Amino acid sequence: MVQIKGLQKTTLVDYPGKVACTVFLPGCNFRCGYCHNADLVCSAAALPTIPEKEFFAFLASRKGKVEGVCITGGEPTITKGLPEFCKRVKDAGFLVKLDSNGTNPSVLRRLIEEKLVDYIAMDVKAPIEQYSIVSCVDTDTGKLAESIGLIRESGIDYEFRATVIPDVFTDETVKAIGKAVCGAKRFFFQQFQPSKKAMGERYRDMEPLPAEALESFGRVMRQFVGEVGIRK
Ligand code: SF4
């Protein structure tokens, strides 16, 4: 059983090309300063849980209207029971899209090998040597590299992506990330949004970089990756 802490009943943007719903699983092993989900990451026990039974009844009621389920967090791969949950979703006739920070390649490997996931979106938040500055925890970057390789070679649909954190991203940053994901199919830049809910104080009123900077990052990333997109 997984603890579902949030449900977005319909989304047209979370699963590329599909109508989907999104479930939010609790907890995360990172503490990114720009994260807007502090409740889900740090104090999920205080949030109400949607029983799995209720979720699957909802899903059955959406058959034919919703094609997929996006599983996000927090970091879903730290949830015990994630593979079994994905299997239930697949058995119910829905596609599974997983968002991950890439820290658990063994979980990703199992999901891929057992065909329990149809699309993976992995964050590649920073160049490897700067990772802990962004994740705000000691980060095993070897595991991130393993996840990148695994996903790139998986044969399933995927994207790598990054939020454009204004105090980290430059053309040089993007070049270093590009080298880490070189040969990948798809990379998305997500514009940074300041938020009063951001975990790190300095991200609460930081100005996003201008659109021209993101366009420049796109040009740099195109040297390494097949398809590059920018999400506002
Ligand atoms: S990995 Fe995602 S959910 Fe976890 S702290 Fe960072 S932004 Fe938040």
Short mmCIF file of N, CA and C in Angstrom, two decimals, residues 45-200:
data_model
loop_
_atom_site.label_atom_id
_atom_site.label_comp_id
_atom_site.label_asym_id
_atom_site.label_seq_id
_atom_site.Cartn_x
_atom_site.Cartn_y
_atom_site.Cartn_z
N ALA A 45 3.32 13.45 7.00
CA ALA A 45 2.49 12.69 7.94
C ALA A 45 1.28 13.51 8.38
N ALA A 46 1.43 14.83 8.35
CA ALA A 46 0.33 15.70 8.78
C ALA A 46 -0.74 15.87 7.69
N LEU A 47 -0.43 15.43 6.48
CA LEU A 47 -1.38 15.59 5.38
C LEU A 47 -2.33 14.40 5.33
N PRO A 48 -3.58 14.63 4.96
CA PRO A 48 -4.51 13.49 4.86
C PRO A 48 -4.09 12.51 3.77
N THR A 49 -4.41 11.24 3.98
CA THR A 49 -4.08 10.20 3.00
C THR A 49 -5.35 9.79 2.24
N ILE A 50 -5.21 9.67 0.93
CA ILE A 50 -6.32 9.17 0.12
C ILE A 50 -6.16 7.65 0.05
N PRO A 51 -7.11 6.89 0.56
CA PRO A 51 -6.94 5.43 0.54
C PRO A 51 -6.80 4.91 -0.89
N GLU A 52 -5.93 3.90 -1.06
CA GLU A 52 -5.73 3.33 -2.40
C GLU A 52 -7.06 2.89 -3.01
N LYS A 53 -7.90 2.31 -2.18
CA LYS A 53 -9.20 1.81 -2.67
C LYS A 53 -10.00 2.95 -3.32
N GLU A 54 -9.97 4.08 -2.64
CA GLU A 54 -10.70 5.26 -3.15
C GLU A 54 -10.08 5.73 -4.48
N PHE A 55 -8.75 5.73 -4.53
CA PHE A 55 -8.07 6.16 -5.75
C PHE A 55 -8.41 5.24 -6.92
N PHE A 56 -8.38 3.93 -6.68
CA PHE A 56 -8.63 3.00 -7.80
C PHE A 56 -10.11 3.04 -8.22
N ALA A 57 -10.99 3.36 -7.30
CA ALA A 57 -12.41 3.53 -7.68
C ALA A 57 -12.54 4.78 -8.57
N PHE A 58 -11.82 5.83 -8.21
CA PHE A 58 -11.80 7.05 -9.03
C PHE A 58 -11.27 6.72 -10.43
N LEU A 59 -10.15 5.96 -10.43
CA LEU A 59 -9.51 5.64 -11.72
C LEU A 59 -10.47 4.85 -12.62
N ALA A 60 -11.14 3.88 -12.03
CA ALA A 60 -12.10 3.07 -12.81
C ALA A 60 -13.18 3.98 -13.41
N SER A 61 -13.57 5.00 -12.66
CA SER A 61 -14.63 5.91 -13.13
C SER A 61 -14.13 6.80 -14.28
N ARG A 62 -12.81 6.88 -14.47
CA ARG A 62 -12.23 7.75 -15.51
C ARG A 62 -11.78 6.97 -16.74
N LYS A 63 -12.04 5.68 -16.74
CA LYS A 63 -11.64 4.83 -17.88
C LYS A 63 -12.20 5.40 -19.19
N GLY A 64 -11.35 5.52 -20.17
CA GLY A 64 -11.80 6.06 -21.46
C GLY A 64 -11.63 7.57 -21.54
N LYS A 65 -11.47 8.23 -20.41
CA LYS A 65 -11.26 9.69 -20.40
C LYS A 65 -9.82 10.01 -20.05
N VAL A 66 -9.27 9.27 -19.10
CA VAL A 66 -7.88 9.46 -18.68
C VAL A 66 -7.05 8.29 -19.23
N GLU A 67 -5.89 8.61 -19.82
CA GLU A 67 -5.06 7.54 -20.40
C GLU A 67 -3.94 7.08 -19.47
N GLY A 68 -3.50 7.99 -18.62
CA GLY A 68 -2.33 7.65 -17.81
C GLY A 68 -2.38 8.23 -16.41
N VAL A 69 -1.50 7.67 -15.57
CA VAL A 69 -1.35 8.16 -14.19
C VAL A 69 0.08 8.64 -14.03
N CYS A 70 0.24 9.90 -13.66
CA CYS A 70 1.57 10.44 -13.34
C CYS A 70 1.80 10.23 -11.85
N ILE A 71 2.93 9.67 -11.53
CA ILE A 71 3.27 9.45 -10.11
C ILE A 71 4.42 10.39 -9.79
N THR A 72 4.15 11.31 -8.87
CA THR A 72 5.15 12.31 -8.54
C THR A 72 5.29 12.42 -7.03
N GLY A 73 6.06 13.41 -6.57
CA GLY A 73 6.27 13.55 -5.14
C GLY A 73 6.45 15.01 -4.78
N GLY A 74 7.38 15.19 -3.84
CA GLY A 74 8.35 14.29 -3.27
C GLY A 74 9.12 13.45 -4.31
N GLU A 75 9.69 12.39 -3.80
CA GLU A 75 10.43 11.46 -4.66
C GLU A 75 9.77 10.08 -4.55
N PRO A 76 9.04 9.69 -5.59
CA PRO A 76 8.26 8.46 -5.49
C PRO A 76 9.08 7.19 -5.26
N THR A 77 10.35 7.17 -5.71
CA THR A 77 11.10 5.90 -5.59
C THR A 77 11.50 5.58 -4.16
N ILE A 78 11.29 6.50 -3.22
CA ILE A 78 11.58 6.14 -1.82
C ILE A 78 10.37 5.49 -1.16
N THR A 79 9.25 5.44 -1.87
CA THR A 79 8.04 4.81 -1.33
C THR A 79 8.12 3.31 -1.52
N LYS A 80 8.09 2.58 -0.41
CA LYS A 80 7.99 1.12 -0.49
C LYS A 80 6.66 0.79 -1.13
N GLY A 81 6.63 -0.20 -1.97
CA GLY A 81 5.34 -0.56 -2.57
C GLY A 81 5.09 0.16 -3.88
N LEU A 82 6.04 1.00 -4.33
CA LEU A 82 5.85 1.69 -5.61
C LEU A 82 5.67 0.70 -6.78
N PRO A 83 6.52 -0.34 -6.89
CA PRO A 83 6.33 -1.27 -8.02
C PRO A 83 4.94 -1.92 -8.01
N GLU A 84 4.47 -2.31 -6.83
CA GLU A 84 3.16 -2.95 -6.73
C GLU A 84 2.05 -1.96 -7.12
N PHE A 85 2.23 -0.71 -6.72
CA PHE A 85 1.24 0.32 -7.07
C PHE A 85 1.22 0.53 -8.59
N CYS A 86 2.41 0.62 -9.19
CA CYS A 86 2.48 0.78 -10.65
C CYS A 86 1.79 -0.39 -11.34
N LYS A 87 2.01 -1.60 -10.81
CA LYS A 87 1.41 -2.79 -11.42
C LYS A 87 -0.12 -2.70 -11.36
N ARG A 88 -0.63 -2.25 -10.24
CA ARG A 88 -2.10 -2.13 -10.11
C ARG A 88 -2.64 -1.14 -11.14
N VAL A 89 -1.90 -0.04 -11.33
CA VAL A 89 -2.34 0.97 -12.31
C VAL A 89 -2.31 0.37 -13.71
N LYS A 90 -1.22 -0.34 -14.03
CA LYS A 90 -1.10 -0.96 -15.35
C LYS A 90 -2.20 -2.01 -15.56
N ASP A 91 -2.42 -2.84 -14.53
CA ASP A 91 -3.44 -3.88 -14.63
C ASP A 91 -4.83 -3.29 -14.82
N ALA A 92 -5.01 -2.06 -14.32
CA ALA A 92 -6.31 -1.38 -14.49
C ALA A 92 -6.44 -0.79 -15.90
N GLY A 93 -5.36 -0.88 -16.69
CA GLY A 93 -5.43 -0.46 -18.09
C GLY A 93 -4.96 0.96 -18.36
N PHE A 94 -4.13 1.50 -17.46
CA PHE A 94 -3.64 2.88 -17.62
C PHE A 94 -2.11 2.88 -17.80
N LEU A 95 -1.64 3.90 -18.51
CA LEU A 95 -0.20 4.10 -18.63
C LEU A 95 0.35 4.69 -17.33
N VAL A 96 1.63 4.45 -17.08
CA VAL A 96 2.28 5.01 -15.88
C VAL A 96 3.41 5.93 -16.30
N LYS A 97 3.36 7.16 -15.80
CA LYS A 97 4.50 8.08 -15.96
C LYS A 97 5.07 8.37 -14.57
N LEU A 98 6.38 8.28 -14.46
CA LEU A 98 7.03 8.48 -13.17
C LEU A 98 7.94 9.69 -13.21
N ASP A 99 7.82 10.57 -12.22
CA ASP A 99 8.78 11.66 -12.02
C ASP A 99 9.79 11.20 -10.98
N SER A 100 11.08 11.46 -11.24
CA SER A 100 12.09 11.01 -10.27
C SER A 100 13.28 11.95 -10.26
N ASN A 101 13.93 12.00 -9.09
CA ASN A 101 15.18 12.76 -9.03
C ASN A 101 16.39 11.89 -9.38
N GLY A 102 16.15 10.62 -9.67
CA GLY A 102 17.21 9.75 -10.19
C GLY A 102 18.13 9.16 -9.15
N THR A 103 17.79 9.28 -7.87
CA THR A 103 18.71 8.81 -6.83
C THR A 103 18.61 7.31 -6.54
N ASN A 104 17.60 6.66 -7.10
CA ASN A 104 17.41 5.23 -6.82
C ASN A 104 17.41 4.39 -8.11
N PRO A 105 18.58 4.23 -8.73
CA PRO A 105 18.60 3.48 -9.99
C PRO A 105 18.09 2.05 -9.85
N SER A 106 18.26 1.45 -8.67
CA SER A 106 17.80 0.05 -8.54
C SER A 106 16.28 -0.03 -8.65
N VAL A 107 15.58 0.97 -8.11
CA VAL A 107 14.11 0.99 -8.23
C VAL A 107 13.73 1.25 -9.68
N LEU A 108 14.41 2.20 -10.32
CA LEU A 108 14.10 2.49 -11.73
C LEU A 108 14.34 1.25 -12.59
N ARG A 109 15.44 0.54 -12.31
CA ARG A 109 15.77 -0.67 -13.09
C ARG A 109 14.64 -1.70 -12.98
N ARG A 110 14.17 -1.89 -11.75
CA ARG A 110 13.09 -2.88 -11.55
C ARG A 110 11.83 -2.46 -12.32
N LEU A 111 11.47 -1.18 -12.21
CA LEU A 111 10.25 -0.71 -12.90
C LEU A 111 10.37 -0.89 -14.41
N ILE A 112 11.57 -0.60 -14.93
CA ILE A 112 11.79 -0.74 -16.38
C ILE A 112 11.76 -2.21 -16.78
N GLU A 113 12.52 -3.03 -16.03
CA GLU A 113 12.62 -4.45 -16.40
C GLU A 113 11.28 -5.16 -16.31
N GLU A 114 10.49 -4.77 -15.33
CA GLU A 114 9.19 -5.45 -15.15
C GLU A 114 8.07 -4.75 -15.93
N LYS A 115 8.46 -3.79 -16.78
CA LYS A 115 7.51 -3.07 -17.65
C LYS A 115 6.36 -2.45 -16.84
N LEU A 116 6.73 -1.81 -15.75
CA LEU A 116 5.74 -1.20 -14.87
C LEU A 116 5.65 0.30 -15.08
N VAL A 117 6.42 0.82 -16.01
CA VAL A 117 6.44 2.26 -16.25
C VAL A 117 6.55 2.50 -17.76
N ASP A 118 5.83 3.53 -18.24
CA ASP A 118 5.80 3.81 -19.68
C ASP A 118 6.56 5.08 -20.04
N TYR A 119 6.77 5.94 -19.06
CA TYR A 119 7.45 7.22 -19.33
C TYR A 119 8.13 7.63 -18.03
N ILE A 120 9.40 8.00 -18.13
CA ILE A 120 10.11 8.50 -16.95
C ILE A 120 10.59 9.92 -17.22
N ALA A 121 10.33 10.82 -16.29
CA ALA A 121 10.88 12.18 -16.34
C ALA A 121 11.87 12.30 -15.19
N MET A 122 13.14 12.40 -15.53
CA MET A 122 14.17 12.51 -14.48
C MET A 122 14.77 13.91 -14.47
N ASP A 123 14.83 14.49 -13.29
CA ASP A 123 15.50 15.78 -13.12
C ASP A 123 17.00 15.60 -13.26
N VAL A 124 17.60 16.48 -14.03
CA VAL A 124 19.07 16.61 -13.99
C VAL A 124 19.28 18.07 -13.63
N LYS A 125 19.41 18.32 -12.34
CA LYS A 125 19.22 19.65 -11.77
C LYS A 125 20.42 20.57 -11.93
N ALA A 126 21.58 19.97 -12.13
CA ALA A 126 22.82 20.76 -12.11
C ALA A 126 23.95 19.91 -12.66
N PRO A 127 25.09 20.52 -12.98
CA PRO A 127 26.26 19.70 -13.29
C PRO A 127 26.60 18.83 -12.08
N ILE A 128 27.13 17.64 -12.35
CA ILE A 128 27.40 16.67 -11.30
C ILE A 128 28.15 17.30 -10.11
N GLU A 129 29.19 18.10 -10.43
CA GLU A 129 30.02 18.63 -9.33
C GLU A 129 29.31 19.70 -8.52
N GLN A 130 28.20 20.23 -9.02
CA GLN A 130 27.45 21.26 -8.27
C GLN A 130 26.17 20.70 -7.63
N TYR A 131 25.99 19.38 -7.74
CA TYR A 131 24.68 18.83 -7.40
C TYR A 131 24.24 19.12 -5.96
N SER A 132 25.17 18.95 -5.02
CA SER A 132 24.78 19.10 -3.62
C SER A 132 24.38 20.53 -3.28
N ILE A 133 24.87 21.48 -4.09
CA ILE A 133 24.47 22.88 -3.87
C ILE A 133 22.98 23.02 -4.14
N VAL A 134 22.48 22.28 -5.12
CA VAL A 134 21.06 22.38 -5.48
C VAL A 134 20.21 21.44 -4.63
N SER A 135 20.67 20.21 -4.43
CA SER A 135 19.84 19.24 -3.68
C SER A 135 19.86 19.54 -2.18
N CYS A 136 20.88 20.29 -1.73
CA CYS A 136 21.05 20.67 -0.32
C CYS A 136 21.26 19.46 0.59
N VAL A 137 21.69 18.34 0.02
CA VAL A 137 22.10 17.17 0.81
C VAL A 137 23.32 16.58 0.11
N ASP A 138 24.07 15.76 0.85
CA ASP A 138 25.16 15.01 0.21
C ASP A 138 24.57 14.11 -0.85
N THR A 139 25.04 14.20 -2.09
CA THR A 139 24.38 13.47 -3.17
C THR A 139 25.34 12.48 -3.80
N ASP A 140 24.89 11.23 -3.92
CA ASP A 140 25.67 10.20 -4.58
C ASP A 140 25.50 10.37 -6.09
N THR A 141 26.42 11.12 -6.69
CA THR A 141 26.25 11.46 -8.10
C THR A 141 26.49 10.25 -9.01
N GLY A 142 27.17 9.23 -8.49
CA GLY A 142 27.33 7.99 -9.27
C GLY A 142 25.97 7.37 -9.56
N LYS A 143 25.09 7.45 -8.58
CA LYS A 143 23.74 6.89 -8.77
C LYS A 143 22.96 7.70 -9.80
N LEU A 144 23.16 8.99 -9.80
CA LEU A 144 22.47 9.83 -10.79
C LEU A 144 22.94 9.45 -12.20
N ALA A 145 24.27 9.29 -12.33
CA ALA A 145 24.82 8.92 -13.64
C ALA A 145 24.28 7.55 -14.06
N GLU A 146 24.18 6.64 -13.10
CA GLU A 146 23.64 5.30 -13.40
C GLU A 146 22.19 5.41 -13.90
N SER A 147 21.41 6.25 -13.23
CA SER A 147 19.99 6.42 -13.63
C SER A 147 19.90 7.02 -15.03
N ILE A 148 20.76 8.00 -15.30
CA ILE A 148 20.73 8.63 -16.64
C ILE A 148 21.00 7.56 -17.71
N GLY A 149 22.03 6.75 -17.49
CA GLY A 149 22.37 5.71 -18.47
C GLY A 149 21.26 4.69 -18.64
N LEU A 150 20.70 4.31 -17.50
CA LEU A 150 19.62 3.31 -17.50
C LEU A 150 18.41 3.80 -18.29
N ILE A 151 18.02 5.02 -18.03
CA ILE A 151 16.83 5.58 -18.69
C ILE A 151 17.12 5.77 -20.19
N ARG A 152 18.30 6.29 -20.49
CA ARG A 152 18.66 6.56 -21.89
C ARG A 152 18.65 5.28 -22.73
N GLU A 153 19.03 4.18 -22.10
CA GLU A 153 19.10 2.90 -22.84
C GLU A 153 17.85 2.05 -22.66
N SER A 154 16.85 2.55 -21.96
CA SER A 154 15.73 1.70 -21.52
C SER A 154 14.80 1.26 -22.64
N GLY A 155 14.73 2.06 -23.71
CA GLY A 155 13.78 1.75 -24.77
C GLY A 155 12.38 2.28 -24.48
N ILE A 156 12.15 2.80 -23.27
CA ILE A 156 10.85 3.41 -23.00
C ILE A 156 10.93 4.91 -23.25
N ASP A 157 9.79 5.56 -23.28
CA ASP A 157 9.77 6.99 -23.53
C ASP A 157 10.25 7.72 -22.27
N TYR A 158 10.95 8.84 -22.47
CA TYR A 158 11.50 9.53 -21.30
C TYR A 158 11.87 10.96 -21.64
N GLU A 159 12.11 11.72 -20.59
CA GLU A 159 12.72 13.03 -20.75
C GLU A 159 13.65 13.27 -19.58
N PHE A 160 14.69 14.07 -19.81
CA PHE A 160 15.45 14.66 -18.72
C PHE A 160 15.00 16.10 -18.65
N ARG A 161 15.13 16.70 -17.48
CA ARG A 161 14.60 18.05 -17.34
C ARG A 161 15.29 18.78 -16.19
N ALA A 162 15.19 20.09 -16.22
CA ALA A 162 15.79 20.89 -15.16
C ALA A 162 15.00 22.16 -14.97
N THR A 163 14.83 22.55 -13.73
CA THR A 163 14.30 23.87 -13.42
C THR A 163 15.46 24.86 -13.51
N VAL A 164 15.22 25.96 -14.19
CA VAL A 164 16.30 26.92 -14.45
C VAL A 164 16.46 27.84 -13.23
N ILE A 165 17.29 27.38 -12.31
CA ILE A 165 17.50 28.12 -11.06
C ILE A 165 18.42 29.31 -11.38
N PRO A 166 17.95 30.54 -11.12
CA PRO A 166 18.70 31.71 -11.61
C PRO A 166 20.12 31.80 -11.09
N ASP A 167 20.38 31.35 -9.85
CA ASP A 167 21.73 31.51 -9.32
C ASP A 167 22.65 30.34 -9.66
N VAL A 168 22.18 29.40 -10.46
CA VAL A 168 23.01 28.25 -10.84
C VAL A 168 23.23 28.20 -12.35
N PHE A 169 22.19 28.57 -13.12
CA PHE A 169 22.25 28.32 -14.56
C PHE A 169 22.95 29.41 -15.37
N THR A 170 23.91 28.94 -16.16
CA THR A 170 24.59 29.77 -17.16
C THR A 170 24.75 28.86 -18.38
N ASP A 171 25.23 29.41 -19.48
CA ASP A 171 25.50 28.57 -20.65
C ASP A 171 26.50 27.45 -20.28
N GLU A 172 27.46 27.79 -19.42
CA GLU A 172 28.46 26.78 -19.02
C GLU A 172 27.82 25.66 -18.21
N THR A 173 26.88 26.03 -17.32
CA THR A 173 26.15 25.02 -16.53
C THR A 173 25.43 24.07 -17.47
N VAL A 174 24.78 24.66 -18.47
CA VAL A 174 23.97 23.86 -19.40
C VAL A 174 24.88 22.94 -20.21
N LYS A 175 26.04 23.45 -20.58
CA LYS A 175 26.99 22.63 -21.34
C LYS A 175 27.40 21.41 -20.50
N ALA A 176 27.66 21.63 -19.22
CA ALA A 176 28.07 20.52 -18.35
C ALA A 176 26.92 19.51 -18.18
N ILE A 177 25.69 20.00 -18.05
CA ILE A 177 24.54 19.09 -17.95
C ILE A 177 24.39 18.33 -19.27
N GLY A 178 24.56 19.07 -20.37
CA GLY A 178 24.45 18.45 -21.70
C GLY A 178 25.43 17.29 -21.86
N LYS A 179 26.64 17.48 -21.36
CA LYS A 179 27.63 16.38 -21.46
C LYS A 179 27.16 15.17 -20.66
N ALA A 180 26.53 15.43 -19.51
CA ALA A 180 26.07 14.32 -18.65
C ALA A 180 24.93 13.53 -19.30
N VAL A 181 24.12 14.19 -20.13
CA VAL A 181 22.96 13.49 -20.73
C VAL A 181 23.17 13.27 -22.23
N CYS A 182 24.39 13.45 -22.69
CA CYS A 182 24.70 13.42 -24.13
C CYS A 182 24.07 12.20 -24.83
N GLY A 183 23.44 12.46 -25.96
CA GLY A 183 22.82 11.37 -26.72
C GLY A 183 21.38 11.10 -26.32
N ALA A 184 20.88 11.84 -25.32
CA ALA A 184 19.50 11.60 -24.88
C ALA A 184 18.51 12.08 -25.93
N LYS A 185 17.31 11.58 -25.77
CA LYS A 185 16.25 11.87 -26.73
C LYS A 185 15.68 13.27 -26.53
N ARG A 186 15.48 13.66 -25.28
CA ARG A 186 14.68 14.85 -25.03
C ARG A 186 15.11 15.53 -23.72
N PHE A 187 15.16 16.85 -23.75
CA PHE A 187 15.47 17.59 -22.53
C PHE A 187 14.54 18.80 -22.45
N PHE A 188 13.95 19.01 -21.31
CA PHE A 188 13.09 20.17 -21.09
C PHE A 188 13.68 21.09 -20.04
N PHE A 189 13.67 22.38 -20.34
CA PHE A 189 13.96 23.40 -19.33
C PHE A 189 12.63 23.89 -18.78
N GLN A 190 12.56 23.97 -17.48
CA GLN A 190 11.35 24.47 -16.82
C GLN A 190 11.69 25.82 -16.21
N GLN A 191 10.94 26.86 -16.57
CA GLN A 191 11.24 28.17 -15.99
C GLN A 191 11.05 28.14 -14.47
N PHE A 192 11.97 28.73 -13.77
CA PHE A 192 11.89 28.88 -12.30
C PHE A 192 10.77 29.85 -11.93
N GLN A 193 10.04 29.53 -10.89
CA GLN A 193 9.01 30.45 -10.37
C GLN A 193 9.30 30.71 -8.89
N PRO A 194 9.48 31.97 -8.50
CA PRO A 194 9.64 32.23 -7.07
C PRO A 194 8.34 31.91 -6.35
N SER A 195 8.44 31.50 -5.10
CA SER A 195 7.22 31.16 -4.35
C SER A 195 7.46 31.41 -2.88
N LYS A 196 6.45 31.93 -2.24
CA LYS A 196 6.54 32.14 -0.78
C LYS A 196 6.69 30.80 -0.06
N LYS A 197 6.33 29.71 -0.76
CA LYS A 197 6.41 28.38 -0.15
C LYS A 197 7.77 27.71 -0.38
N ALA A 198 8.65 28.36 -1.12
CA ALA A 198 9.95 27.73 -1.42
C ALA A 198 10.69 27.39 -0.12
N MET A 199 11.36 26.24 -0.10
CA MET A 199 12.06 25.82 1.12
C MET A 199 13.20 26.77 1.46
N GLY A 200 13.91 27.21 0.45
CA GLY A 200 15.03 28.12 0.68
C GLY A 200 14.57 29.57 0.61
#
